[in-house]
């Protein structure tokens, strides 16, 4: 009898467990029953897909690293949708009523999420998301594809898939998120060590939403300059490279515990801090192929990620080397070792701006002094304020400043020194303070309504920009005998809207075979330009607080495009990116040229920095200009001491902090110091000092 009672009790408990499993999960399948995962496997990695949740894990065999799925909610994907009443919510696809996992061949698994459950427990009937995992049988490569998305009576907005995959546990996993914003940043997955007051900023950022956000693809102003990102720890690295047609955003969560998910309810988050980077696929418009290719790198880091993407960039045709550009136009050889001078006379913001405008005689004298007094042997002079009209009408050459003949005399002097020269040109801005301001050239939507009304720098419809350039640029080039051109703003991003017009302008400017430069820049424009001004970091963006600058862009493109500092963040200014010492040291580490930007009345104050740049940065820039940036690494725990190696043999070690530190071989690098091994094997040592002269 006792045995019967025991058996009956066990049956009742088992029955209850099964019943609760059905009720709790909400799935019509036997999701509660343990089952063998669906597996894809090759010599390097093993993919395991859970049939109950649709989540997957990746075992990278060589290092033994197991990359898990979402550690917070066990969500394979997070779908944002709105119902018929316009209510917006995010749903966990792993809580769908039905999840179908099928292995279609040896290397492919399809996953279908049907009828996800909403916040209130109701079912989003008719909503259907299909995905595919495809394992390359011969490489450490996994393709993740969104195959279908149907909304039924709901409107689908975006999909984060895979969600919170390949995450790092803060202060447990020693590694970093790698994000190619501007030149690039890495965001460590641990908080200590951090210098001085920055520890407070670093820690506070995890509680004030500054460690959470999203970045747009191909936007050098605020977003990503390349279509990839990744995470790594001490054992392994994973980098996701986008098939970029659909232009997803990237969501970042850096050392954050998801408190933002609970703030509306006034609750504390039960989750631990983690680092993750999610693709955000847009579902509410015309989209291209939604796919991301994950590469797994045993023992890898951010350098390895960049080098994997470099192979993709070459395949895409973006990679035209500076050597090839110099073969086409020998004037490109005037860039190695050059200092990029921006001389601000007011334009384009104001014409003949009082206190700022220079005469062409004064411009000529500054050029003479740069060469004769300061000994600068290579320079690119970019003069702002030479025309009588506002942008986008870059003409005529100002008579008030001296007229065309005197500007030509200044240009001729620059050319006699072997310098490059360009006046400021732009074809996309329209300024309200222009007395001839008009909306005639502005972009309009299909209904005729004005677009881009909030941006004075991107108002002109791209389809008009080439014709604006054609009105004047050829005459200017011919009369002044120009060998270079700077065209501002237009090429800061690579958007689908207006892409054709921007491409026409780029090809038109390129047809003159000048040394071409542009502010910001983007990888798609590399075939048409020789230099970018502005692959530096964003002062006022959250990632600047919780990350360290890394030369991700130059690890990919150093020998294809010359990078100089940003006009609004030049090397001679003290900004969030540092002072002249830090910027000069970083320039040598990253293989970047010096930028000095000043108004005429400031020229005297620039002289000491110009001399230092000529003595220190220019020789390194000159001999590494055509070389690949092979390696970059952080040699100290606080990220201050760094080392770079170039393919020509040059090695730069620099200390961007005030405290002297030792590296291998017991070599001591002073605060703000450097140790440079030049191509011929000679070694240069030195450091910056701050001094005071009291009178």
XYZ file of C-alpha atoms in Angstrom:
695
model
C 0.000 0.000 0.000
C 2.856 2.343 0.856
C 4.414 1.577 -2.516
C 1.110 2.415 -4.224
C 0.866 5.725 -2.371
C 4.414 6.617 -3.265
C 3.804 5.743 -6.885
C 0.559 7.713 -6.898
C 2.234 10.718 -5.293
C 5.076 10.654 -7.776
C 2.570 10.430 -10.623
C 0.636 13.403 -9.258
C 3.790 15.465 -8.812
C 4.977 14.539 -12.303
C 1.551 15.390 -13.714
C 1.624 18.755 -11.904
C 5.113 19.530 -13.180
C 4.077 18.733 -16.746
C 0.893 20.785 -16.426
C 2.794 23.748 -14.965
C 5.360 23.394 -17.724
C 2.625 23.822 -20.329
C 1.015 26.737 -18.492
C 4.199 28.583 -17.588
C 5.888 28.463 -20.980
C 2.808 29.128 -23.029
C 4.156 27.002 -25.903
C 2.021 24.431 -27.686
C 5.155 22.294 -28.196
C 6.722 20.122 -25.493
C 9.240 22.857 -24.762
C 9.461 21.818 -21.109
C 10.774 18.364 -21.927
C 14.580 18.215 -21.984
C 15.741 17.404 -25.465
C 19.000 17.211 -27.314
C 19.973 20.523 -28.894
C 20.261 20.830 -32.646
C 23.958 20.950 -33.479
C 26.073 22.406 -36.273
C 29.752 21.554 -36.032
C 33.036 21.803 -37.890
C 36.680 21.406 -36.881
C 36.757 24.815 -35.162
C 33.366 25.575 -33.615
C 30.206 23.879 -32.398
C 26.804 25.585 -32.551
C 24.083 24.261 -30.239
C 20.495 25.457 -30.726
C 18.009 24.969 -27.902
C 14.671 23.749 -29.267
C 12.646 25.263 -26.419
C 13.912 28.837 -26.625
C 15.530 29.086 -30.054
C 18.683 30.428 -28.343
C 22.100 29.190 -29.408
C 25.571 28.861 -27.955
C 28.935 28.707 -29.702
C 31.847 26.613 -28.488
C 35.139 27.803 -29.964
C 37.111 24.579 -29.674
C 40.752 25.667 -29.733
C 40.453 27.972 -26.715
C 37.522 26.156 -25.099
C 35.546 29.420 -24.972
C 31.786 28.895 -24.752
C 29.941 31.971 -26.027
C 26.505 31.900 -24.421
C 23.125 33.356 -25.280
C 21.219 36.124 -23.461
C 22.151 35.916 -19.725
C 19.299 38.170 -18.605
C 16.069 36.904 -20.123
C 17.153 33.924 -22.214
C 15.821 35.801 -25.246
C 16.891 34.593 -28.661
C 15.678 37.899 -30.066
C 13.824 41.024 -28.969
C 11.101 42.272 -31.320
C 9.687 45.800 -31.163
C 6.128 46.125 -32.467
C 2.984 48.209 -32.151
C -0.593 46.949 -31.975
C -3.652 48.343 -33.749
C -4.010 51.011 -31.040
C -0.417 52.177 -31.496
C 0.890 50.711 -28.247
C 4.577 49.955 -28.582
C 6.298 47.143 -26.744
C 9.290 44.824 -26.887
C 8.610 41.092 -26.846
C 10.887 38.159 -26.109
C 10.801 35.806 -29.102
C 11.744 32.878 -26.884
C 8.319 33.193 -25.252
C 6.509 32.575 -28.515
C 3.619 30.111 -28.522
C 5.493 27.990 -31.008
C 9.187 27.691 -31.861
C 10.312 25.461 -34.698
C 13.955 24.429 -35.014
C 14.900 22.449 -38.114
C 18.224 21.239 -39.461
C 17.889 21.556 -43.215
C 21.362 20.289 -44.100
C 24.704 19.541 -42.438
C 25.544 23.215 -42.113
C 22.171 24.953 -41.747
C 19.534 25.363 -39.036
C 16.308 27.331 -39.474
C 14.414 28.753 -36.504
C 10.849 30.046 -36.641
C 9.218 32.062 -33.873
C 5.416 32.021 -34.194
C 2.862 34.078 -32.226
C 4.995 35.700 -29.488
C 3.441 36.416 -26.115
C 2.919 40.093 -25.216
C 3.525 41.820 -21.879
C -0.029 41.249 -20.651
C 0.021 37.569 -21.564
C -2.001 37.883 -24.746
C -0.693 36.427 -27.961
C 0.458 38.430 -30.973
C -1.296 36.160 -33.448
C 0.038 36.247 -36.980
C 3.464 37.568 -35.987
C 6.149 35.381 -37.488
C 9.943 35.726 -37.446
C 12.210 33.336 -39.312
C 15.980 33.084 -38.912
C 18.760 30.915 -40.238
C 22.131 29.860 -38.849
C 24.624 28.650 -41.445
C 28.014 27.309 -40.445
C 30.899 27.494 -42.855
C 32.341 23.967 -42.835
C 35.869 25.155 -43.561
C 36.291 28.209 -41.311
C 35.476 29.798 -37.940
C 32.534 31.542 -39.537
C 28.805 31.617 -38.719
C 26.233 33.411 -40.883
C 23.092 34.630 -39.104
C 20.245 35.630 -41.411
C 16.732 37.014 -40.882
C 14.754 35.062 -43.466
C 11.222 36.365 -42.903
C 9.173 38.768 -40.820
C 5.381 38.968 -40.838
C 3.319 41.186 -38.587
C -0.247 40.050 -39.070
C -2.332 42.845 -37.531
C 0.762 44.286 -35.800
C 3.343 46.690 -37.173
C 6.876 45.377 -36.790
C 9.433 48.115 -36.088
C 12.788 46.484 -35.373
C 14.389 43.255 -34.286
C 17.445 42.729 -32.117
C 18.746 39.358 -33.225
C 20.673 37.671 -31.863
C 20.073 39.551 -28.624
C 22.700 39.934 -25.887
C 24.732 37.230 -27.600
C 28.510 36.956 -27.052
C 28.247 39.109 -23.913
C 30.901 39.652 -21.250
C 30.271 39.646 -17.504
C 31.544 42.873 -15.989
C 34.512 42.406 -13.651
C 34.458 38.638 -14.284
C 35.417 38.482 -17.953
C 38.543 40.490 -18.634
C 37.984 41.784 -22.142
C 36.286 44.553 -24.089
C 33.648 45.597 -26.556
C 35.178 46.810 -29.816
C 33.316 49.607 -31.622
C 34.490 51.358 -34.829
C 33.044 54.754 -33.969
C 35.192 57.417 -35.668
C 38.740 55.998 -35.524
C 37.553 53.421 -33.009
C 37.129 52.683 -29.301
C 37.364 49.696 -27.016
C 35.179 49.533 -23.893
C 36.704 47.268 -21.211
C 34.417 44.846 -19.379
C 35.991 45.719 -16.075
C 36.076 48.978 -14.192
C 39.425 48.934 -12.393
C 41.988 50.403 -12.976
C 40.897 53.855 -13.982
C 42.837 57.053 -13.382
C 41.698 59.603 -10.822
C 38.371 61.300 -11.308
C 37.591 59.315 -14.424
C 36.731 56.369 -12.193
C 33.676 58.307 -11.036
C 32.606 59.081 -14.596
C 33.167 55.472 -15.618
C 31.100 54.065 -12.754
C 28.350 56.699 -12.928
C 27.878 56.047 -16.635
C 26.503 52.603 -15.833
C 23.623 54.159 -13.885
C 22.733 57.273 -15.893
C 22.052 55.703 -19.307
C 25.366 56.883 -20.759
C 26.486 53.292 -21.123
C 23.447 52.365 -23.229
C 22.547 53.629 -26.682
C 22.539 52.902 -30.391
C 24.808 53.936 -33.248
C 23.873 54.410 -36.881
C 25.929 52.712 -39.553
C 28.103 54.796 -41.910
C 27.739 58.098 -40.070
C 31.081 59.643 -39.160
C 29.356 62.350 -37.136
C 27.887 60.089 -34.457
C 27.778 56.515 -35.695
C 29.924 53.698 -37.030
C 32.518 54.218 -39.751
C 32.739 50.515 -40.590
C 30.102 47.735 -40.594
C 31.510 45.519 -37.855
C 31.890 45.194 -34.096
C 32.811 42.551 -31.567
C 33.743 41.388 -28.083
C 36.777 39.543 -26.747
C 38.096 38.137 -23.502
C 41.393 36.536 -22.500
C 40.568 33.321 -24.363
C 38.800 34.250 -27.565
C 37.254 36.949 -29.730
C 34.150 37.164 -31.893
C 33.629 39.819 -34.568
C 30.374 40.339 -36.452
C 30.666 41.714 -39.994
C 27.436 42.997 -41.500
C 26.103 42.325 -44.943
C 25.283 45.985 -44.965
C 22.346 46.348 -47.397
C 19.760 46.690 -44.642
C 21.793 49.239 -42.649
C 21.079 48.014 -39.108
C 21.970 50.090 -36.068
C 24.155 48.758 -33.277
C 22.874 48.825 -29.695
C 25.559 48.963 -27.033
C 25.233 48.052 -23.361
C 28.550 48.546 -21.588
C 28.905 47.359 -17.975
C 25.219 48.050 -17.402
C 22.832 45.906 -15.386
C 19.686 46.788 -17.317
C 18.305 49.108 -14.656
C 16.754 51.111 -17.494
C 14.331 48.208 -18.023
C 12.992 48.520 -14.475
C 13.036 52.265 -13.840
C 9.466 52.800 -15.153
C 8.214 50.397 -12.463
C 10.456 51.772 -9.730
C 12.106 48.380 -9.259
C 15.721 47.349 -8.894
C 17.251 45.258 -11.651
C 17.941 41.629 -10.700
C 20.556 41.332 -13.457
C 24.302 41.630 -13.220
C 26.319 44.083 -15.250
C 27.308 42.841 -18.689
C 28.737 44.109 -21.970
C 26.922 43.328 -25.209
C 26.535 44.713 -28.729
C 23.338 43.906 -30.660
C 22.416 44.392 -34.315
C 19.110 46.259 -34.592
C 17.371 45.262 -37.821
C 14.792 47.745 -39.087
C 11.563 46.065 -40.187
C 9.285 49.026 -40.913
C 10.535 49.955 -44.386
C 12.220 48.645 -47.478
C 15.141 46.588 -46.239
C 17.860 44.625 -47.925
C 19.421 41.370 -46.849
C 19.536 41.200 -43.054
C 22.609 39.153 -42.244
C 25.672 39.259 -40.024
C 28.713 37.000 -40.300
C 30.401 36.069 -37.026
C 34.092 35.132 -37.087
C 35.643 33.432 -34.048
C 39.310 34.064 -33.245
C 41.114 31.919 -30.631
C 43.215 34.247 -28.482
C 42.106 37.209 -30.600
C 41.526 40.869 -29.846
C 40.587 44.139 -31.578
C 43.606 44.030 -33.901
C 42.622 40.605 -35.195
C 39.048 41.816 -35.722
C 40.249 44.760 -37.803
C 42.493 42.546 -39.922
C 39.629 40.139 -40.663
C 37.485 43.068 -41.789
C 40.355 44.414 -43.890
C 40.047 41.348 -46.126
C 36.358 42.165 -46.608
C 37.145 45.821 -47.397
C 39.568 44.767 -50.112
C 36.921 42.478 -51.621
C 34.422 45.365 -51.668
C 36.806 47.539 -53.660
C 37.099 50.311 -51.069
C 40.782 49.638 -50.590
C 42.761 51.732 -53.082
C 46.273 52.184 -51.708
C 48.030 55.501 -51.297
C 50.866 54.081 -53.402
C 48.405 53.557 -56.262
C 47.055 57.068 -55.752
C 50.580 58.497 -55.809
C 51.325 56.603 -59.020
C 48.297 58.278 -60.592
C 49.083 61.693 -59.097
C 52.646 62.286 -57.822
C 51.434 65.248 -55.743
C 50.141 62.701 -53.216
C 53.819 62.399 -52.255
C 53.498 65.871 -50.720
C 51.294 64.462 -47.931
C 53.761 62.199 -46.034
C 55.090 64.211 -43.093
C 52.932 67.227 -43.919
C 51.334 69.433 -41.284
C 47.725 70.237 -42.154
C 47.083 73.954 -41.522
C 43.557 75.278 -41.296
C 43.551 79.090 -41.410
C 40.170 80.447 -40.377
C 39.055 83.720 -41.917
C 35.335 83.364 -41.169
C 33.978 81.518 -44.195
C 31.710 79.552 -44.461
C 29.982 80.851 -41.366
C 30.426 84.533 -42.184
C 31.994 86.470 -45.055
C 34.697 89.003 -44.095
C 34.115 88.314 -40.435
C 35.454 91.244 -38.372
C 38.539 90.300 -36.383
C 38.931 87.011 -38.221
C 39.243 87.786 -41.923
C 42.738 87.865 -43.391
C 43.948 89.609 -46.526
C 45.681 87.578 -49.204
C 48.889 89.467 -48.446
C 48.595 88.284 -44.835
C 47.919 84.749 -46.021
C 51.050 84.876 -48.172
C 53.110 86.111 -45.238
C 51.874 83.280 -42.991
C 52.842 80.740 -45.659
C 56.286 82.351 -45.960
C 56.797 82.298 -42.218
C 55.726 78.649 -41.892
C 58.504 77.705 -44.300
C 61.237 80.268 -43.760
C 60.924 80.941 -40.018
C 59.549 77.642 -38.700
C 61.296 75.289 -41.116
C 58.208 73.275 -42.100
C 59.228 71.400 -45.232
C 55.853 69.787 -46.007
C 52.434 71.368 -45.487
C 48.837 71.375 -46.670
C 47.358 74.873 -46.307
C 43.555 75.050 -46.121
C 42.276 78.645 -46.145
C 38.767 79.436 -44.888
C 37.398 82.764 -46.078
C 38.544 83.490 -49.619
C 35.191 84.065 -51.396
C 32.617 86.868 -51.446
C 29.546 84.615 -51.397
C 28.391 82.108 -48.848
C 28.353 78.349 -49.426
C 27.253 76.540 -51.500
C 28.336 79.240 -53.979
C 32.144 79.119 -53.715
C 32.837 82.263 -55.778
C 33.993 84.862 -56.610
C 37.443 85.235 -55.086
C 37.112 88.185 -52.715
C 38.174 91.588 -54.040
C 38.014 93.049 -50.524
C 40.733 90.652 -49.395
C 42.980 91.497 -52.310
C 41.454 89.949 -55.420
C 42.353 86.896 -57.533
C 45.879 88.022 -58.438
C 46.993 88.347 -54.823
C 45.448 85.004 -53.858
C 47.311 83.462 -56.792
C 50.545 84.995 -55.506
C 49.982 83.293 -52.131
C 49.201 79.971 -53.833
C 52.255 80.282 -56.065
C 54.457 80.814 -53.021
C 52.985 77.728 -51.346
C 53.635 75.683 -54.476
C 57.206 76.950 -54.687
C 57.810 75.373 -51.255
C 56.241 72.100 -52.369
C 53.139 72.796 -50.250
C 49.575 71.866 -51.145
C 46.843 74.531 -51.023
C 43.043 74.603 -51.135
C 40.412 77.161 -50.282
C 37.386 75.944 -48.338
C 34.672 74.412 -50.532
C 31.268 73.033 -49.573
C 28.149 72.233 -51.600
C 25.690 70.890 -49.027
C 25.292 73.707 -46.425
C 22.894 76.643 -46.540
C 23.173 79.263 -43.806
C 20.378 81.469 -42.495
C 22.768 84.388 -42.107
C 23.412 84.343 -45.854
C 21.570 87.402 -47.289
C 20.788 85.288 -50.379
C 19.403 82.360 -48.383
C 16.781 80.387 -50.329
C 14.987 77.067 -50.035
C 15.126 76.433 -53.790
C 18.040 74.013 -53.516
C 16.803 72.171 -50.438
C 15.800 68.526 -50.523
C 12.075 67.725 -50.504
C 10.082 64.559 -49.900
C 7.556 62.996 -52.263
C 4.873 65.410 -51.047
C 7.085 68.431 -51.662
C 7.799 69.128 -47.990
C 11.244 70.408 -47.063
C 13.671 67.868 -45.613
C 16.733 68.297 -43.369
C 15.462 71.635 -42.109
C 17.275 71.215 -38.800
C 20.775 70.864 -40.248
C 22.376 73.905 -41.830
C 25.208 71.661 -43.059
C 23.147 69.131 -45.030
C 20.316 71.099 -46.602
C 21.187 71.110 -50.291
C 19.636 68.238 -52.215
C 22.539 65.956 -53.265
C 21.278 65.944 -56.851
C 22.197 69.642 -57.131
C 25.669 69.479 -55.585
C 27.665 68.452 -58.647
C 26.094 71.248 -60.716
C 26.983 73.752 -57.974
C 30.601 72.599 -58.122
C 30.628 72.755 -61.916
C 29.768 76.460 -61.883
C 33.108 77.557 -60.434
C 35.614 74.897 -59.421
C 37.203 74.329 -62.854
C 37.868 78.041 -63.341
C 39.352 78.288 -59.840
C 41.628 75.266 -60.394
C 42.785 76.602 -63.746
C 43.444 80.198 -62.665
C 45.189 79.390 -59.377
C 46.979 76.322 -60.700
C 45.634 74.238 -57.802
C 47.069 70.834 -56.980
C 44.638 70.029 -54.152
C 40.995 70.378 -53.139
C 39.147 70.202 -49.834
C 35.391 69.622 -50.053
C 33.641 69.760 -46.705
C 30.610 68.030 -45.115
C 29.000 66.165 -48.032
C 30.973 62.979 -47.435
C 30.546 62.725 -43.660
C 28.053 59.870 -44.054
C 27.063 57.271 -46.595
C 23.277 57.256 -46.644
C 20.952 55.577 -49.101
C 18.956 58.783 -49.556
C 20.854 60.982 -51.998
C 23.663 58.462 -52.449
C 23.692 58.862 -56.229
C 24.162 62.650 -56.063
C 27.013 62.384 -53.579
C 28.693 59.756 -55.703
C 28.443 61.996 -58.776
C 30.089 64.838 -56.856
C 32.887 62.568 -55.606
C 33.606 61.280 -59.113
C 33.536 64.810 -60.532
C 36.042 66.127 -57.986
C 38.198 63.040 -58.488
C 38.259 63.624 -62.256
C 40.638 66.598 -61.813
C 43.299 64.285 -60.369
C 44.083 66.640 -57.499
C 45.096 65.681 -53.969
C 41.564 65.461 -52.603
C 40.473 65.782 -49.005
C 37.224 65.984 -47.090
C 36.055 66.521 -43.540
C 34.950 63.359 -41.749
C 35.032 60.807 -44.571
C 33.602 57.305 -44.851
C 35.091 54.078 -46.180
C 33.038 54.139 -49.414
C 34.692 57.439 -50.378
C 38.270 56.160 -50.056
C 38.658 55.448 -53.804
C 37.956 59.145 -54.559
C 39.973 60.854 -51.805
C 43.547 60.921 -50.575
C 43.003 62.327 -47.093
C 40.298 62.537 -44.432
C 40.245 65.331 -41.876
C 38.401 64.240 -38.795
C 38.701 60.548 -37.898
C 39.130 61.693 -34.302
C 36.921 61.134 -31.289
C 33.690 62.711 -30.170
C 34.060 64.932 -27.132
C 30.430 65.019 -26.042
C 29.409 61.406 -26.621
C 28.877 58.829 -23.850
C 31.364 56.350 -25.282
C 34.172 58.850 -24.758
C 33.730 58.371 -21.000
C 33.630 54.576 -20.879
C 36.135 53.693 -23.575
C 39.713 54.034 -24.762
C 40.690 55.302 -28.224
C 41.952 52.553 -30.523
C 43.131 52.884 -34.140
C 40.528 50.512 -35.602
C 40.048 52.503 -38.812
C 43.779 52.814 -39.405
C 44.358 49.126 -38.653
C 42.149 48.546 -41.697
C 42.817 51.541 -43.953
C 46.097 53.214 -42.933
C 47.857 52.612 -46.245
C 44.728 53.549 -48.236
C 43.806 56.985 -46.826
C 45.804 59.673 -45.014
C 44.169 60.740 -41.759
C 44.664 64.105 -40.078
C 43.116 65.669 -36.980
C 39.751 67.402 -36.891
C 39.474 71.115 -37.657
C 37.130 71.508 -34.673
C 39.460 69.398 -32.525
C 42.948 70.293 -33.788
C 46.166 69.201 -32.166
C 46.811 72.730 -30.933
C 43.641 72.839 -28.798
C 43.075 71.303 -25.360
C 39.901 69.220 -25.549
C 38.443 66.030 -24.110
C 40.831 64.239 -26.461
C 43.842 65.745 -24.731
C 46.338 68.528 -25.230
C 49.141 68.827 -27.794
C 51.267 66.281 -25.919
C 48.643 63.540 -25.975
C 47.505 64.290 -29.515
C 51.075 64.315 -30.843
C 51.886 61.009 -29.160
C 48.623 59.459 -30.350
C 49.274 60.722 -33.888
C 52.533 58.777 -34.005
C 50.931 55.669 -32.513
C 48.038 55.731 -34.972
C 50.000 56.861 -38.034
C 48.165 60.176 -38.281
C 49.280 63.624 -39.432
C 49.230 66.799 -37.319
C 46.452 69.387 -37.690
C 46.986 73.015 -36.604
C 43.891 75.236 -36.919
C 43.953 78.928 -36.088
C 42.645 82.376 -36.893
C 45.278 84.808 -38.218
C 45.595 86.681 -34.932
C 46.502 83.370 -33.224
C 49.388 82.523 -35.548
C 52.131 83.742 -33.215
C 50.850 81.462 -30.465
C 50.959 78.446 -32.746
C 54.679 78.693 -33.462
C 55.977 76.491 -30.598
C 53.535 73.700 -31.428
C 54.297 73.896 -35.144
C 58.015 73.519 -34.370
C 57.373 70.532 -32.096
C 55.121 68.828 -34.661
C 57.759 69.349 -37.343
C 60.489 67.885 -35.153
C 58.589 64.963 -33.586
C 55.477 63.865 -35.504
C 56.368 64.703 -39.107
C 59.401 62.350 -39.410
C 57.354 59.389 -38.135
C 54.399 60.269 -40.364
C 56.710 60.621 -43.350
C 58.264 57.163 -43.084
C 55.074 55.281 -42.090
C 52.727 57.035 -44.552
C 52.536 54.262 -47.176
C 52.856 51.420 -44.642
C 50.327 49.133 -43.035
C 49.626 49.632 -39.333
C 50.311 46.018 -38.399
C 49.841 46.028 -34.659
C 48.649 48.196 -31.793
C 48.642 47.187 -28.136
C 48.195 48.601 -24.649
C 51.257 47.858 -22.521
C 50.028 49.136 -19.144
C 47.013 48.288 -17.017
C 45.745 51.871 -17.224
C 45.940 51.873 -21.069
C 48.315 54.861 -21.042
C 51.418 53.138 -22.439
C 50.826 51.919 -25.972
C 52.868 50.445 -28.801
C 52.354 50.390 -32.565
C 54.262 48.555 -35.271
C 54.193 49.463 -38.959
C 55.015 47.250 -41.925
C 58.065 49.359 -42.845
C 59.701 48.474 -39.512
C 58.925 51.620 -37.524
C 57.891 50.994 -33.916
C 56.365 53.652 -31.646
C 55.995 53.317 -27.876
C 54.309 56.252 -26.160
C 53.081 57.054 -22.664
C 49.930 59.185 -22.780
C 49.860 59.649 -19.017
C 51.872 61.644 -16.456
C 53.362 58.668 -14.586
C 56.580 57.018 -15.779
C 56.099 53.290 -16.449
C 58.290 50.346 -17.414
C 57.790 47.986 -20.354
C 59.594 44.810 -21.430
C 63.338 44.731 -20.879
C 62.948 47.090 -17.937
C 62.736 50.024 -20.366
C 61.336 53.114 -18.663
C 58.951 55.391 -20.591
C 58.637 58.815 -18.895
C 55.310 60.521 -18.422
C 54.212 61.936 -21.795
C 57.286 60.268 -23.235
C 58.130 58.167 -26.259
C 60.580 55.626 -27.595
C 60.623 55.402 -31.401
C 62.569 52.844 -33.390
C 62.885 54.298 -36.857
C 62.984 52.342 -40.096
C 66.802 52.380 -40.165
C 67.009 50.988 -36.618
C 67.922 54.268 -34.911
C 66.118 54.973 -31.634
C 64.634 58.302 -30.552
C 63.708 58.932 -26.932
C 62.129 61.970 -25.348
C 59.248 63.399 -23.363
C 57.181 66.534 -22.975
C 57.559 68.819 -19.988
C 55.325 71.549 -18.625
C 57.312 74.610 -17.598
C 56.599 77.981 -16.052
C 58.319 81.296 -16.637
C 57.515 83.735 -13.829
C 58.311 87.428 -14.354
